[in-house]
Amino acid sequence: MFQTAATFTGSFDEDCQVKSVPQSLLTLVAMILDGPNIKSQSGDGVTQATLSTAQLLQYNSSIHCRVSSTTVSHNKDRETPLPIYVGLTVHARTRKRDLIEMLFDLGLSISYDRVMAIFTSMGNRVCEQ
């Protein structure tokens, strides 16, 4: 699970959700949500709920937990498309820092600072062209 690295390049590929999580995690989540069946074990017909849950598990996982810390440190290499999409979409529609930070604290979105870094990077790429 910790060997799978996903990097955001400024756009989402068609199959970026499936590529961002290991197949074993997708199979486990599918078996939990849909029950053990051949369809969930073969990887065919993965539901959006399965993809979303697996992405959030991948994004919020940590190798070891610090004893005195109450927050989760997110690694950019394990940022999956869902939290990036949520952060960028909420910012584009509301521009509310508090809302993005609340979603980040819940483990559903990237942080506001990360959203700003992505927008800055995208703007710089446009200016370079």
Short mmCIF file of C-alpha atoms in Angstrom, two decimals:
data_model
loop_
_atom_site.label_atom_id
_atom_site.label_comp_id
_atom_site.label_asym_id
_atom_site.label_seq_id
_atom_site.Cartn_x
_atom_site.Cartn_y
_atom_site.Cartn_z
CA MET A 1 0.00 0.00 0.00
CA PHE A 2 2.85 2.38 0.77
CA GLN A 3 4.70 1.58 -2.46
CA THR A 4 1.95 3.03 -4.66
CA ALA A 5 2.80 6.62 -5.54
CA ALA A 6 0.48 9.00 -7.36
CA THR A 7 1.48 12.48 -8.45
CA PHE A 8 -0.89 15.16 -9.68
CA THR A 9 0.28 16.61 -13.00
CA GLY A 10 -2.40 19.26 -13.44
CA SER A 11 -5.13 17.07 -14.91
CA PHE A 12 -6.90 13.82 -14.13
CA ASP A 13 -6.47 10.88 -16.51
CA GLU A 14 -9.46 8.70 -17.32
CA ASP A 15 -8.27 5.83 -15.14
CA CYS A 16 -6.41 7.86 -12.50
CA GLN A 17 -8.65 6.64 -9.68
CA VAL A 18 -7.84 2.98 -10.33
CA LYS A 19 -4.12 3.66 -10.83
CA SER A 20 -3.83 5.62 -7.57
CA VAL A 21 -4.53 2.67 -5.26
CA PRO A 22 -3.11 -0.86 -5.17
CA GLN A 23 -5.27 -3.65 -6.59
CA SER A 24 -5.15 -5.51 -3.26
CA LEU A 25 -6.72 -2.52 -1.48
CA LEU A 26 -9.42 -2.22 -4.15
CA THR A 27 -10.22 -5.92 -3.77
CA LEU A 28 -10.40 -5.67 0.03
CA VAL A 29 -12.68 -2.62 -0.04
CA ALA A 30 -14.88 -4.21 -2.71
CA MET A 31 -15.24 -7.35 -0.59
CA ILE A 32 -16.16 -5.26 2.47
CA LEU A 33 -18.70 -3.12 0.61
CA ASP A 34 -20.13 -5.64 -1.85
CA GLY A 35 -19.48 -8.95 -0.13
CA PRO A 36 -17.17 -11.69 -1.35
CA ASN A 37 -17.93 -12.50 -4.97
CA ILE A 38 -16.03 -13.22 -8.16
CA LYS A 39 -16.77 -9.77 -9.59
CA SER A 40 -15.09 -7.96 -6.69
CA GLN A 41 -12.08 -10.27 -6.76
CA SER A 42 -11.43 -9.98 -10.49
CA GLY A 43 -11.25 -6.17 -10.47
CA ASP A 44 -13.98 -5.81 -13.09
CA GLY A 45 -16.84 -3.42 -12.45
CA VAL A 46 -15.39 -1.53 -9.48
CA THR A 47 -18.03 0.85 -8.11
CA GLN A 48 -17.40 4.53 -7.43
CA ALA A 49 -18.02 3.92 -3.72
CA THR A 50 -15.25 1.32 -3.72
CA LEU A 51 -12.87 3.65 -5.55
CA SER A 52 -13.65 6.57 -3.23
CA THR A 53 -13.25 4.52 -0.05
CA ALA A 54 -9.98 2.98 -1.25
CA GLN A 55 -8.61 6.40 -2.21
CA LEU A 56 -9.44 7.86 1.19
CA LEU A 57 -7.82 4.89 2.93
CA GLN A 58 -4.70 5.31 0.79
CA TYR A 59 -4.58 9.09 1.36
CA ASN A 60 -5.09 8.92 5.14
CA SER A 61 -2.78 5.97 5.82
CA SER A 62 0.50 6.50 7.63
CA ILE A 63 3.47 4.24 8.15
CA HIS A 64 3.65 4.97 11.86
CA CYS A 65 1.67 7.24 14.16
CA ARG A 66 3.42 9.75 16.37
CA VAL A 67 2.47 9.26 20.00
CA SER A 68 1.86 12.91 20.91
CA SER A 69 0.33 14.03 17.60
CA THR A 70 -3.40 14.26 16.98
CA THR A 71 -3.09 15.19 13.30
CA VAL A 72 -2.23 13.02 10.31
CA SER A 73 0.69 14.06 8.14
CA HIS A 74 -0.23 13.51 4.49
CA ASN A 75 2.43 12.51 2.00
CA LYS A 76 2.21 14.11 -1.48
CA ASP A 77 3.22 10.78 -3.03
CA ARG A 78 0.05 9.17 -1.66
CA GLU A 79 -2.33 11.95 -2.66
CA THR A 80 -5.10 10.28 -4.58
CA PRO A 81 -7.38 12.01 -7.10
CA LEU A 82 -10.41 12.22 -4.78
CA PRO A 83 -8.99 14.51 -2.06
CA ILE A 84 -7.30 16.66 -4.71
CA TYR A 85 -10.54 16.93 -6.69
CA VAL A 86 -12.55 17.77 -3.56
CA GLY A 87 -10.09 20.48 -2.50
CA LEU A 88 -9.85 22.07 -5.95
CA THR A 89 -13.60 21.91 -6.58
CA VAL A 90 -14.58 23.35 -3.20
CA HIS A 91 -12.07 26.16 -3.65
CA ALA A 92 -13.26 26.90 -7.19
CA ARG A 93 -16.89 27.05 -6.11
CA THR A 94 -16.71 28.71 -2.69
CA ARG A 95 -13.21 30.17 -2.14
CA LYS A 96 -13.71 29.39 1.56
CA ARG A 97 -10.51 28.49 3.37
CA ASP A 98 -12.37 27.35 6.51
CA LEU A 99 -14.46 24.85 4.54
CA ILE A 100 -11.42 23.35 2.82
CA GLU A 101 -9.55 23.11 6.13
CA MET A 102 -12.57 21.44 7.77
CA LEU A 103 -12.67 18.85 4.95
CA PHE A 104 -8.90 18.41 5.32
CA ASP A 105 -9.26 17.79 9.06
CA LEU A 106 -11.90 15.15 8.26
CA GLY A 107 -9.49 13.46 5.83
CA LEU A 108 -11.65 14.21 2.79
CA SER A 109 -9.57 16.89 1.07
CA ILE A 110 -6.07 18.22 0.64
CA SER A 111 -5.16 21.26 2.74
CA TYR A 112 -5.86 24.83 1.69
CA ASP A 113 -2.12 25.48 1.38
CA ARG A 114 -1.79 22.49 -0.96
CA VAL A 115 -4.75 23.77 -3.04
CA MET A 116 -2.99 27.13 -3.37
CA ALA A 117 0.28 25.41 -4.33
CA ILE A 118 -1.49 23.46 -7.09
CA PHE A 119 -3.22 26.59 -8.44
CA THR A 120 0.10 28.48 -8.37
CA SER A 121 1.86 25.64 -10.19
CA MET A 122 -0.87 25.51 -12.83
CA GLY A 123 -0.71 29.29 -13.29
CA ASN A 124 3.06 29.21 -13.65
CA ARG A 125 2.82 26.49 -16.30
CA VAL A 126 0.36 28.60 -18.29
CA CYS A 127 2.64 31.65 -18.07
CA GLU A 128 5.64 29.62 -19.30
CA GLN A 129 3.86 28.69 -22.54
#
